[in-house]
Amino acid sequence: RSIPEPPQDSVITAKHSPSSEDFYPRVALAALVNILQDPSLAVHHSTATQTIIQIFAGLGVRCVQFLDQIVPYFLQIVRKSGSGLRESILQQLSQLVHITGQYITPYLPQILEILRDYWDEHLEFVLAIVQQVSSSTNDAFEEYLESLLPLLLSSLEIPRDVTYSSLRSDMTMLKPLEEVLQSVKFLRIPLQSRLHLFIPKLCSLLNQLMDISSETVSTQLLVTQTIFELIRGSRGAVLEQTNHMVSSLVHTVCKVMMKGHSQNYQANVELQAEGMNVLVVLAQQIGRRMLMFDSLVMRTTEKTGVDNAGYREVMLTIRASSGYDTWMVLDGDAGGVGNPVGAGGGAGGGGAAGGRGGVRSYDGESTLVGIGGGHGYGGKAGAANGANSAANPLHLTANVVQKY
């Protein structure tokens, strides 16, 4: 759209009385716009934009009537200014969006064009505007989000110049990536329908970070937290995802937890706990589909020592609601489908290669598993409980009853 000429003082005086509450802001804004129009006064452009923002903040919702005079000049200056001044103007533009809220919607196409053009050069300031637009315009932002998705996804990669040696000398090399991750967390609600794009990308990013260096633990934690935020409030969207994507997520998170355990760094404790949070929420979201990954998760938590109480509780609820009979074993190395507890349970609970079921021992206590994986977990009560159950298929030891 064409940029309107700022009103002259004589025009303002003719149309508005000094007794009008908006008279003096109107005169001041016209003078400031004249400064922005004058290239010879470029040194004062940053101060002029800051003053405009202060006036808008004081006017509150009454500033909306001046948007058509101000926004075009802001966007024009962004393109014409040098890098330093451009950053200042982008900061002011973010505040302008915050002050005006949904009233900035008519200008979103022009604003988003600016964001796309300066995404790489001024990523930090552009992301601040993206977050502000998202929170201020709500549903209107989703209409324009598609144009930003390629930029967000392409930014979820480790820069090519980041290597083990370069990272040791300059840890700030990952700062742009971390800023993008923070923005993805912030945009979790409008991104719910795009999980199929972001979860695989984040899993790939986790694997890349693990391959580079153990010094990337803090960034790995941020990626894991981002995944958690994306799936936490997106049950419908998570349920729609393919088993391949879910499998990739489970295996990647388990790999992160195991890698942190092998490195034995205190910094990895929080990462492992956050990984467990992801698995718990994922189980809550996809229900019985999580049963096929139970063996992998339990092996991981047993080897790493991560607290899995919350996960076990969720899985118990899933089994109960799925109609699995806890008195029966679905499969086991020692018998077929429907074997009584003891036939497959002795193997599973005793720590040999138990099949998809049986009595397993978690932390030394026997528990029942409806469906699981291909390995038993061993434990002081498992073998004895398997023997007892073999003699009496309907017998459960006291600690099993207490668990359930």
mmCIF file of C-alpha atoms in Angstrom:
data_model
loop_
_atom_site.group_PDB
_atom_site.id
_atom_site.type_symbol
_atom_site.label_atom_id
_atom_site.label_comp_id
_atom_site.label_asym_id
_atom_site.label_seq_id
_atom_site.Cartn_x
_atom_site.Cartn_y
_atom_site.Cartn_z
ATOM 1 C CA ARG A 1 0.000 0.000 0.000
ATOM 2 C CA SER A 2 1.131 3.562 -0.624
ATOM 3 C CA ILE A 3 2.519 5.505 2.289
ATOM 4 C CA PRO A 4 0.308 8.457 3.242
ATOM 5 C CA GLU A 5 1.821 11.871 3.668
ATOM 6 C CA PRO A 6 1.885 13.022 7.289
ATOM 7 C CA PRO A 7 -0.680 15.740 8.015
ATOM 8 C CA GLN A 8 0.621 19.294 8.147
ATOM 9 C CA ASP A 9 0.203 21.386 11.286
ATOM 10 C CA SER A 10 -2.215 23.704 9.495
ATOM 11 C CA VAL A 11 -4.428 20.762 8.527
ATOM 12 C CA ILE A 12 -4.401 19.398 12.088
ATOM 13 C CA THR A 13 -5.276 22.816 13.499
ATOM 14 C CA ALA A 14 -8.107 23.229 10.997
ATOM 15 C CA LYS A 15 -9.669 19.851 11.756
ATOM 16 C CA HIS A 16 -8.948 19.476 15.464
ATOM 17 C CA SER A 17 -9.320 21.802 18.384
ATOM 18 C CA PRO A 18 -6.534 22.173 20.943
ATOM 19 C CA SER A 19 -9.140 21.185 23.511
ATOM 20 C CA SER A 20 -9.347 17.717 21.932
ATOM 21 C CA GLU A 21 -7.644 15.102 24.059
ATOM 22 C CA ASP A 22 -5.800 13.739 21.002
ATOM 23 C CA PHE A 23 -4.720 17.109 19.613
ATOM 24 C CA TYR A 24 -1.210 17.235 21.079
ATOM 25 C CA PRO A 25 -0.364 13.560 20.424
ATOM 26 C CA ARG A 26 -1.535 14.115 16.858
ATOM 27 C CA VAL A 27 0.768 17.109 16.405
ATOM 28 C CA ALA A 28 3.696 15.293 18.023
ATOM 29 C CA LEU A 29 3.245 12.195 15.870
ATOM 30 C CA ALA A 30 3.072 14.279 12.698
ATOM 31 C CA ALA A 31 6.348 15.979 13.621
ATOM 32 C CA LEU A 32 8.009 12.626 14.390
ATOM 33 C CA VAL A 33 6.853 11.156 11.077
ATOM 34 C CA ASN A 34 8.381 14.159 9.301
ATOM 35 C CA ILE A 35 11.680 13.264 10.957
ATOM 36 C CA LEU A 36 11.366 9.665 9.781
ATOM 37 C CA GLN A 37 10.737 10.888 6.248
ATOM 38 C CA ASP A 38 13.912 12.931 6.122
ATOM 39 C CA PRO A 39 17.000 10.831 5.211
ATOM 40 C CA SER A 40 19.291 13.615 6.423
ATOM 41 C CA LEU A 41 17.895 13.083 9.939
ATOM 42 C CA ALA A 42 18.640 9.342 9.967
ATOM 43 C CA VAL A 43 20.724 9.742 13.108
ATOM 44 C CA HIS A 44 17.516 10.689 14.941
ATOM 45 C CA HIS A 45 15.310 7.940 13.499
ATOM 46 C CA SER A 46 15.884 5.535 16.381
ATOM 47 C CA THR A 47 14.971 8.187 18.955
ATOM 48 C CA ALA A 48 11.936 9.198 16.909
ATOM 49 C CA THR A 49 10.609 5.630 16.774
ATOM 50 C CA GLN A 50 11.152 5.176 20.508
ATOM 51 C CA THR A 51 9.232 8.392 21.173
ATOM 52 C CA ILE A 52 6.373 7.208 18.951
ATOM 53 C CA ILE A 53 6.164 3.982 20.932
ATOM 54 C CA GLN A 54 6.065 5.929 24.190
ATOM 55 C CA ILE A 55 3.202 8.065 22.861
ATOM 56 C CA PHE A 56 1.318 4.953 21.710
ATOM 57 C CA ALA A 57 1.798 3.335 25.095
ATOM 58 C CA GLY A 58 0.339 6.415 26.772
ATOM 59 C CA LEU A 59 -2.624 6.558 24.389
ATOM 60 C CA GLY A 60 -3.509 2.896 24.806
ATOM 61 C CA VAL A 61 -6.304 1.791 22.491
ATOM 62 C CA ARG A 62 -6.686 5.378 21.246
ATOM 63 C CA CYS A 63 -3.443 4.940 19.297
ATOM 64 C CA VAL A 64 -5.233 2.684 16.787
ATOM 65 C CA GLN A 65 -6.422 5.703 14.797
ATOM 66 C CA PHE A 66 -2.776 6.587 14.062
ATOM 67 C CA LEU A 67 -1.617 3.157 12.888
ATOM 68 C CA ASP A 68 -2.105 3.968 9.225
ATOM 69 C CA GLN A 69 0.225 6.937 9.598
ATOM 70 C CA ILE A 70 2.909 5.123 11.604
ATOM 71 C CA VAL A 71 3.238 1.476 10.537
ATOM 72 C CA PRO A 72 4.143 2.155 6.872
ATOM 73 C CA TYR A 73 6.993 4.426 7.957
ATOM 74 C CA PHE A 74 8.272 1.868 10.438
ATOM 75 C CA LEU A 75 8.424 -0.780 7.732
ATOM 76 C CA GLN A 76 9.985 1.628 5.244
ATOM 77 C CA ILE A 77 12.755 2.556 7.672
ATOM 78 C CA VAL A 78 13.493 -1.107 8.387
ATOM 79 C CA ARG A 79 14.384 -1.581 4.735
ATOM 80 C CA LYS A 80 16.294 1.653 4.299
ATOM 81 C CA SER A 81 18.316 1.611 7.534
ATOM 82 C CA GLY A 82 21.677 0.094 8.279
ATOM 83 C CA SER A 83 22.008 -3.030 10.364
ATOM 84 C CA GLY A 84 22.331 -1.294 13.737
ATOM 85 C CA LEU A 85 19.368 1.040 13.271
ATOM 86 C CA ARG A 86 17.327 -1.779 11.743
ATOM 87 C CA GLU A 87 17.657 -3.816 14.926
ATOM 88 C CA SER A 88 16.402 -0.862 16.949
ATOM 89 C CA ILE A 89 13.412 -0.376 14.644
ATOM 90 C CA LEU A 90 12.570 -4.087 14.820
ATOM 91 C CA GLN A 91 12.587 -3.848 18.604
ATOM 92 C CA GLN A 92 10.192 -0.905 18.438
ATOM 93 C CA LEU A 93 8.015 -2.793 15.980
ATOM 94 C CA SER A 94 7.710 -5.659 18.470
ATOM 95 C CA GLN A 95 6.568 -3.224 21.147
ATOM 96 C CA LEU A 96 4.134 -1.656 18.695
ATOM 97 C CA VAL A 97 2.529 -5.054 18.085
ATOM 98 C CA HIS A 98 2.293 -5.584 21.836
ATOM 99 C CA ILE A 99 0.593 -2.224 22.407
ATOM 100 C CA THR A 100 -1.890 -2.442 19.544
ATOM 101 C CA GLY A 101 -2.768 -6.137 19.875
ATOM 102 C CA GLN A 102 -5.328 -7.436 17.385
ATOM 103 C CA TYR A 103 -5.566 -4.032 15.704
ATOM 104 C CA ILE A 104 -2.247 -4.737 14.001
ATOM 105 C CA THR A 105 -3.878 -7.559 11.983
ATOM 106 C CA PRO A 106 -4.446 -5.529 8.773
ATOM 107 C CA TYR A 107 -0.689 -4.955 8.586
ATOM 108 C CA LEU A 108 0.375 -8.577 9.113
ATOM 109 C CA PRO A 109 1.145 -9.292 5.440
ATOM 110 C CA GLN A 110 3.640 -6.413 5.285
ATOM 111 C CA ILE A 111 5.108 -7.243 8.689
ATOM 112 C CA LEU A 112 5.591 -10.918 7.831
ATOM 113 C CA GLU A 113 7.262 -9.942 4.584
ATOM 114 C CA ILE A 114 9.781 -7.973 6.623
ATOM 115 C CA LEU A 115 10.293 -10.960 8.938
ATOM 116 C CA ARG A 116 10.983 -13.312 6.037
ATOM 117 C CA ASP A 117 13.414 -10.900 4.396
ATOM 118 C CA TYR A 118 15.491 -10.369 7.542
ATOM 119 C CA TRP A 119 15.128 -13.803 9.145
ATOM 120 C CA ASP A 120 18.784 -14.767 8.872
ATOM 121 C CA GLU A 121 20.317 -11.355 9.405
ATOM 122 C CA HIS A 122 18.326 -10.367 12.496
ATOM 123 C CA LEU A 123 16.988 -13.682 13.780
ATOM 124 C CA GLU A 124 16.768 -12.715 17.459
ATOM 125 C CA PHE A 125 14.658 -9.615 16.794
ATOM 126 C CA VAL A 126 12.552 -11.288 14.118
ATOM 127 C CA LEU A 127 11.655 -14.162 16.451
ATOM 128 C CA ALA A 128 10.624 -11.666 19.132
ATOM 129 C CA ILE A 129 8.164 -10.122 16.669
ATOM 130 C CA VAL A 130 6.879 -13.568 15.637
ATOM 131 C CA GLN A 131 6.128 -14.436 19.259
ATOM 132 C CA GLN A 132 4.495 -11.078 19.867
ATOM 133 C CA VAL A 133 2.331 -11.338 16.751
ATOM 134 C CA SER A 134 1.275 -14.853 17.744
ATOM 135 C CA SER A 135 0.170 -13.825 21.232
ATOM 136 C CA SER A 136 -1.448 -10.560 20.119
ATOM 137 C CA THR A 137 -3.443 -11.682 17.091
ATOM 138 C CA ASN A 138 -4.345 -15.276 18.069
ATOM 139 C CA ASP A 139 -6.287 -16.958 15.247
ATOM 140 C CA ALA A 140 -5.327 -14.316 12.683
ATOM 141 C CA PHE A 141 -1.681 -15.348 12.984
ATOM 142 C CA GLU A 142 -2.393 -18.966 11.990
ATOM 143 C CA GLU A 143 -3.480 -17.769 8.560
ATOM 144 C CA TYR A 144 0.028 -16.459 7.939
ATOM 145 C CA LEU A 145 1.969 -19.118 9.835
ATOM 146 C CA GLU A 146 2.380 -21.314 6.769
ATOM 147 C CA SER A 147 4.696 -18.766 5.190
ATOM 148 C CA LEU A 148 7.030 -18.976 8.207
ATOM 149 C CA LEU A 149 7.103 -22.775 8.543
ATOM 150 C CA PRO A 150 9.923 -23.334 6.016
ATOM 151 C CA LEU A 151 12.052 -20.779 7.853
ATOM 152 C CA LEU A 152 11.359 -22.313 11.269
ATOM 153 C CA LEU A 153 12.080 -25.840 10.071
ATOM 154 C CA SER A 154 15.253 -24.897 8.219
ATOM 155 C CA SER A 155 16.502 -23.119 11.355
ATOM 156 C CA LEU A 156 16.177 -26.303 13.437
ATOM 157 C CA GLU A 157 19.553 -27.481 12.225
ATOM 158 C CA ILE A 158 23.075 -27.219 13.524
ATOM 159 C CA PRO A 159 25.065 -24.657 11.531
ATOM 160 C CA ARG A 160 27.613 -26.250 9.232
ATOM 161 C CA ASP A 161 30.505 -24.477 10.899
ATOM 162 C CA VAL A 162 29.678 -26.018 14.299
ATOM 163 C CA THR A 163 32.062 -28.862 15.081
ATOM 164 C CA TYR A 164 33.433 -30.464 18.228
ATOM 165 C CA SER A 165 36.503 -28.234 18.231
ATOM 166 C CA SER A 166 34.723 -25.004 17.258
ATOM 167 C CA LEU A 167 32.079 -25.573 19.915
ATOM 168 C CA ARG A 168 34.670 -25.990 22.639
ATOM 169 C CA SER A 169 36.129 -22.602 21.769
ATOM 170 C CA ASP A 170 32.796 -20.803 21.331
ATOM 171 C CA MET A 171 29.664 -22.209 22.984
ATOM 172 C CA THR A 172 27.609 -19.249 21.736
ATOM 173 C CA MET A 173 27.574 -20.807 18.263
ATOM 174 C CA LEU A 174 24.389 -22.638 19.254
ATOM 175 C CA LYS A 175 22.626 -19.522 20.538
ATOM 176 C CA PRO A 176 20.630 -18.887 17.310
ATOM 177 C CA LEU A 177 19.431 -22.482 17.366
ATOM 178 C CA GLU A 178 18.387 -22.150 21.000
ATOM 179 C CA GLU A 179 16.441 -18.969 20.181
ATOM 180 C CA VAL A 180 14.522 -20.832 17.469
ATOM 181 C CA LEU A 181 13.761 -23.660 19.913
ATOM 182 C CA GLN A 182 12.384 -21.160 22.425
ATOM 183 C CA SER A 183 10.142 -19.739 19.723
ATOM 184 C CA VAL A 184 8.872 -23.189 18.739
ATOM 185 C CA LYS A 185 8.000 -23.792 22.394
ATOM 186 C CA PHE A 186 6.162 -20.482 22.463
ATOM 187 C CA LEU A 187 4.268 -21.340 19.278
ATOM 188 C CA ARG A 188 3.243 -24.795 20.526
ATOM 189 C CA ILE A 189 -0.510 -24.107 20.190
ATOM 190 C CA PRO A 190 -0.590 -22.958 16.541
ATOM 191 C CA LEU A 191 1.921 -25.703 15.718
ATOM 192 C CA GLN A 192 -0.253 -28.532 17.070
ATOM 193 C CA SER A 193 -1.487 -29.489 13.627
ATOM 194 C CA ARG A 194 2.094 -29.529 12.310
ATOM 195 C CA LEU A 195 3.605 -32.078 14.696
ATOM 196 C CA HIS A 196 4.365 -34.371 11.767
ATOM 197 C CA LEU A 197 6.780 -31.701 10.542
ATOM 198 C CA PHE A 198 8.439 -30.700 13.801
ATOM 199 C CA ILE A 199 8.794 -33.916 15.830
ATOM 200 C CA PRO A 200 10.951 -35.715 13.213
ATOM 201 C CA LYS A 201 13.019 -32.554 12.793
ATOM 202 C CA LEU A 202 13.587 -32.279 16.530
ATOM 203 C CA CYS A 203 14.486 -35.971 16.798
ATOM 204 C CA SER A 204 17.043 -35.536 14.024
ATOM 205 C CA LEU A 205 18.418 -32.482 15.808
ATOM 206 C CA LEU A 206 18.825 -34.447 19.050
ATOM 207 C CA ASN A 207 20.813 -37.114 17.246
ATOM 208 C CA GLN A 208 23.036 -34.503 15.634
ATOM 209 C CA LEU A 209 23.714 -32.844 18.976
ATOM 210 C CA MET A 210 24.610 -36.178 20.586
ATOM 211 C CA ASP A 211 27.012 -36.942 17.747
ATOM 212 C CA ILE A 212 28.834 -33.619 17.995
ATOM 213 C CA SER A 213 29.777 -33.406 21.643
ATOM 214 C CA SER A 214 28.717 -34.037 25.212
ATOM 215 C CA GLU A 215 29.082 -30.268 25.634
ATOM 216 C CA THR A 216 25.707 -29.853 23.935
ATOM 217 C CA VAL A 217 23.737 -31.238 26.905
ATOM 218 C CA SER A 218 22.047 -27.910 27.642
ATOM 219 C CA THR A 219 20.854 -27.635 24.036
ATOM 220 C CA GLN A 220 19.736 -31.281 24.082
ATOM 221 C CA LEU A 221 17.699 -30.451 27.175
ATOM 222 C CA LEU A 222 16.065 -27.515 25.399
ATOM 223 C CA VAL A 223 15.184 -29.723 22.412
ATOM 224 C CA THR A 224 13.658 -32.321 24.742
ATOM 225 C CA GLN A 225 11.684 -29.634 26.572
ATOM 226 C CA THR A 226 10.447 -28.346 23.215
ATOM 227 C CA ILE A 227 9.205 -31.818 22.277
ATOM 228 C CA PHE A 228 7.479 -32.082 25.645
ATOM 229 C CA GLU A 229 5.697 -28.761 25.162
ATOM 230 C CA LEU A 230 4.583 -29.667 21.648
ATOM 231 C CA ILE A 231 2.982 -32.971 22.623
ATOM 232 C CA ARG A 232 1.779 -32.017 26.112
ATOM 233 C CA GLY A 233 -1.393 -30.271 25.028
ATOM 234 C CA SER A 234 -1.917 -31.908 21.643
ATOM 235 C CA ARG A 235 -3.658 -35.228 22.307
ATOM 236 C CA GLY A 236 -5.687 -35.204 19.109
ATOM 237 C CA ALA A 237 -2.684 -34.199 17.030
ATOM 238 C CA VAL A 238 -0.442 -36.832 18.646
ATOM 239 C CA LEU A 239 -2.980 -39.603 18.087
ATOM 240 C CA GLU A 240 -2.965 -38.790 14.375
ATOM 241 C CA GLN A 241 0.764 -39.394 14.053
ATOM 242 C CA THR A 242 2.071 -42.541 12.422
ATOM 243 C CA ASN A 243 3.672 -45.385 14.356
ATOM 244 C CA HIS A 244 6.902 -44.608 12.501
ATOM 245 C CA MET A 245 7.024 -41.102 13.941
ATOM 246 C CA VAL A 246 6.115 -42.306 17.437
ATOM 247 C CA SER A 247 8.749 -45.036 17.207
ATOM 248 C CA SER A 248 11.379 -42.520 16.123
ATOM 249 C CA LEU A 249 10.506 -40.294 19.067
ATOM 250 C CA VAL A 250 10.632 -43.109 21.660
ATOM 251 C CA HIS A 251 13.916 -44.492 20.361
ATOM 252 C CA THR A 252 15.523 -41.057 20.189
ATOM 253 C CA VAL A 253 14.494 -40.119 23.728
ATOM 254 C CA CYS A 254 15.693 -43.473 25.078
ATOM 255 C CA LYS A 255 18.990 -42.989 23.248
ATOM 256 C CA VAL A 256 19.403 -39.558 24.832
ATOM 257 C CA MET A 257 18.784 -41.017 28.282
ATOM 258 C CA MET A 258 21.244 -43.870 27.734
ATOM 259 C CA LYS A 259 23.885 -41.563 26.295
ATOM 260 C CA GLY A 260 23.622 -39.266 29.284
ATOM 261 C CA HIS A 261 23.944 -42.230 31.635
ATOM 262 C CA SER A 262 27.085 -43.503 29.906
ATOM 263 C CA GLN A 263 28.708 -40.083 30.149
ATOM 264 C CA ASN A 264 27.823 -39.939 33.837
ATOM 265 C CA TYR A 265 27.683 -36.140 33.983
ATOM 266 C CA GLN A 266 25.590 -34.467 36.632
ATOM 267 C CA ALA A 267 24.271 -32.144 33.918
ATOM 268 C CA ASN A 268 22.599 -35.146 32.310
ATOM 269 C CA VAL A 269 20.339 -35.847 35.281
ATOM 270 C CA GLU A 270 17.892 -33.121 34.296
ATOM 271 C CA LEU A 271 18.026 -34.246 30.665
ATOM 272 C CA GLN A 272 17.164 -37.824 31.637
ATOM 273 C CA ALA A 273 14.297 -36.644 33.828
ATOM 274 C CA GLU A 274 12.923 -34.503 31.007
ATOM 275 C CA GLY A 275 13.198 -37.472 28.663
ATOM 276 C CA MET A 276 11.114 -39.492 31.101
ATOM 277 C CA ASN A 277 8.538 -36.680 31.157
ATOM 278 C CA VAL A 278 8.256 -36.906 27.373
ATOM 279 C CA LEU A 279 7.676 -40.674 27.515
ATOM 280 C CA VAL A 280 5.034 -40.333 30.233
ATOM 281 C CA VAL A 281 3.101 -37.676 28.327
ATOM 282 C CA LEU A 282 3.436 -39.638 25.101
ATOM 283 C CA ALA A 283 2.005 -42.724 26.813
ATOM 284 C CA GLN A 284 -0.896 -40.652 28.113
ATOM 285 C CA GLN A 285 -1.521 -39.325 24.624
ATOM 286 C CA ILE A 286 -1.345 -42.480 22.500
ATOM 287 C CA GLY A 287 -2.630 -45.014 25.031
ATOM 288 C CA ARG A 288 -2.319 -48.705 24.090
ATOM 289 C CA ARG A 289 -0.031 -47.898 21.154
ATOM 290 C CA MET A 290 2.662 -47.276 23.770
ATOM 291 C CA LEU A 291 2.554 -50.938 24.814
ATOM 292 C CA MET A 292 4.758 -51.953 21.900
ATOM 293 C CA PHE A 293 7.551 -49.721 23.241
ATOM 294 C CA ASP A 294 7.221 -50.715 26.900
ATOM 295 C CA SER A 295 10.129 -53.155 26.863
ATOM 296 C CA LEU A 296 12.504 -50.559 25.425
ATOM 297 C CA VAL A 297 11.439 -47.913 27.934
ATOM 298 C CA MET A 298 11.758 -50.272 30.897
ATOM 299 C CA ARG A 299 15.216 -51.449 29.806
ATOM 300 C CA THR A 300 16.285 -47.842 29.485
ATOM 301 C CA THR A 301 14.988 -46.770 32.881
ATOM 302 C CA GLU A 302 16.459 -49.845 34.582
ATOM 303 C CA LYS A 303 19.915 -49.236 33.132
ATOM 304 C CA THR A 304 19.906 -45.483 33.756
ATOM 305 C CA GLY A 305 18.222 -45.577 37.159
ATOM 306 C CA VAL A 306 15.763 -42.874 36.134
ATOM 307 C CA ASP A 307 12.635 -42.741 38.280
ATOM 308 C CA ASN A 308 9.908 -44.431 36.229
ATOM 309 C CA ALA A 309 7.102 -44.472 38.812
ATOM 310 C CA GLY A 310 4.951 -42.073 36.807
ATOM 311 C CA TYR A 311 5.463 -44.074 33.628
ATOM 312 C CA ARG A 312 4.585 -47.389 35.324
ATOM 313 C CA GLU A 313 1.417 -45.870 36.736
ATOM 314 C CA VAL A 314 0.327 -44.639 33.296
ATOM 315 C CA MET A 315 1.086 -48.006 31.687
ATOM 316 C CA LEU A 316 -0.869 -49.843 34.382
ATOM 317 C CA THR A 317 -3.877 -47.634 33.624
ATOM 318 C CA ILE A 318 -3.463 -48.269 29.889
ATOM 319 C CA ARG A 319 -3.398 -52.024 30.379
ATOM 320 C CA ALA A 320 -6.432 -51.944 32.621
ATOM 321 C CA SER A 321 -8.415 -49.766 30.226
ATOM 322 C CA SER A 322 -7.338 -51.889 27.247
ATOM 323 C CA GLY A 323 -8.953 -54.966 28.736
ATOM 324 C CA TYR A 324 -5.821 -57.036 29.292
ATOM 325 C CA ASP A 325 -6.388 -59.709 31.945
ATOM 326 C CA THR A 326 -3.636 -59.305 34.507
ATOM 327 C CA TRP A 327 -4.045 -62.967 35.513
ATOM 328 C CA MET A 328 -2.985 -64.157 32.082
ATOM 329 C CA VAL A 329 0.180 -63.847 30.038
ATOM 330 C CA LEU A 330 -0.218 -62.911 26.406
ATOM 331 C CA ASP A 331 2.960 -64.655 25.393
ATOM 332 C CA GLY A 332 6.209 -65.969 26.778
ATOM 333 C CA ASP A 333 9.250 -67.997 25.908
ATOM 334 C CA ALA A 334 7.898 -71.013 27.768
ATOM 335 C CA GLY A 335 4.402 -71.063 26.282
ATOM 336 C CA GLY A 336 1.935 -69.646 23.816
ATOM 337 C CA VAL A 337 -0.784 -67.045 23.900
ATOM 338 C CA GLY A 338 -2.962 -67.285 26.963
ATOM 339 C CA ASN A 339 -0.522 -69.206 29.167
ATOM 340 C CA PRO A 340 -1.212 -68.916 32.880
ATOM 341 C CA VAL A 341 1.085 -66.748 34.954
ATOM 342 C CA GLY A 342 4.115 -68.859 35.558
ATOM 343 C CA ALA A 343 4.510 -70.461 32.129
ATOM 344 C CA GLY A 344 5.706 -67.244 30.569
ATOM 345 C CA GLY A 345 5.877 -65.390 33.865
ATOM 346 C CA GLY A 346 8.703 -67.388 35.329
ATOM 347 C CA ALA A 347 10.933 -66.501 32.432
ATOM 348 C CA GLY A 348 9.977 -62.861 32.352
ATOM 349 C CA GLY A 349 10.100 -62.279 36.070
ATOM 350 C CA GLY A 350 13.157 -64.373 36.708
ATOM 351 C CA GLY A 351 15.279 -62.342 34.361
ATOM 352 C CA ALA A 352 15.725 -64.738 31.444
ATOM 353 C CA ALA A 353 14.477 -63.806 28.010
ATOM 354 C CA GLY A 354 10.825 -63.281 28.865
ATOM 355 C CA GLY A 355 8.462 -62.801 25.978
ATOM 356 C CA ARG A 356 5.709 -60.231 25.525
ATOM 357 C CA GLY A 357 4.363 -60.627 29.020
ATOM 358 C CA GLY A 358 4.766 -62.452 32.281
ATOM 359 C CA VAL A 359 5.710 -61.272 35.724
ATOM 360 C CA ARG A 360 8.521 -58.780 35.653
ATOM 361 C CA SER A 361 10.506 -57.410 38.523
ATOM 362 C CA TYR A 362 10.814 -53.618 38.712
ATOM 363 C CA ASP A 363 13.101 -52.441 41.474
ATOM 364 C CA GLY A 364 13.032 -55.871 43.084
ATOM 365 C CA GLU A 365 9.251 -56.189 43.207
ATOM 366 C CA SER A 366 7.171 -58.417 40.970
ATOM 367 C CA THR A 367 4.594 -56.730 38.787
ATOM 368 C CA LEU A 368 2.381 -57.949 35.986
ATOM 369 C CA VAL A 369 2.816 -56.891 32.389
ATOM 370 C CA GLY A 370 0.089 -57.256 29.793
ATOM 371 C CA ILE A 371 2.243 -56.573 26.761
ATOM 372 C CA GLY A 372 5.822 -55.539 26.702
ATOM 373 C CA GLY A 373 8.929 -56.451 24.846
ATOM 374 C CA GLY A 374 11.391 -59.217 24.331
ATOM 375 C CA HIS A 375 13.383 -59.245 27.554
ATOM 376 C CA GLY A 376 12.874 -60.044 31.214
ATOM 377 C CA TYR A 377 14.203 -57.691 33.830
ATOM 378 C CA GLY A 378 15.163 -59.986 36.652
ATOM 379 C CA GLY A 379 14.710 -59.311 40.327
ATOM 380 C CA LYS A 380 14.743 -60.989 43.677
ATOM 381 C CA ALA A 381 11.020 -61.742 43.597
ATOM 382 C CA GLY A 382 10.618 -62.668 39.922
ATOM 383 C CA ALA A 383 11.922 -66.240 39.794
ATOM 384 C CA ALA A 384 10.215 -67.256 43.021
ATOM 385 C CA ASN A 385 6.954 -65.749 41.866
ATOM 386 C CA GLY A 386 7.207 -67.581 38.543
ATOM 387 C CA ALA A 387 7.698 -70.886 40.366
ATOM 388 C CA ASN A 388 4.762 -70.208 42.669
ATOM 389 C CA SER A 389 2.579 -69.317 39.710
ATOM 390 C CA ALA A 390 3.577 -72.455 37.813
ATOM 391 C CA ALA A 391 2.320 -74.551 40.706
ATOM 392 C CA ASN A 392 -0.850 -72.496 41.030
ATOM 393 C CA PRO A 393 -1.846 -70.499 37.912
ATOM 394 C CA LEU A 394 -4.160 -68.266 39.914
ATOM 395 C CA HIS A 395 -1.703 -67.568 42.713
ATOM 396 C CA LEU A 396 -0.194 -64.129 43.093
ATOM 397 C CA THR A 397 2.406 -63.291 45.695
ATOM 398 C CA ALA A 398 1.633 -60.558 48.173
ATOM 399 C CA ASN A 399 3.869 -57.945 46.613
ATOM 400 C CA VAL A 400 2.091 -58.316 43.252
ATOM 401 C CA VAL A 401 -1.253 -57.740 44.911
ATOM 402 C CA GLN A 402 0.121 -54.685 46.674
ATOM 403 C CA LYS A 403 1.352 -53.255 43.400
ATOM 404 C CA TYR A 404 -1.998 -53.619 41.738
#
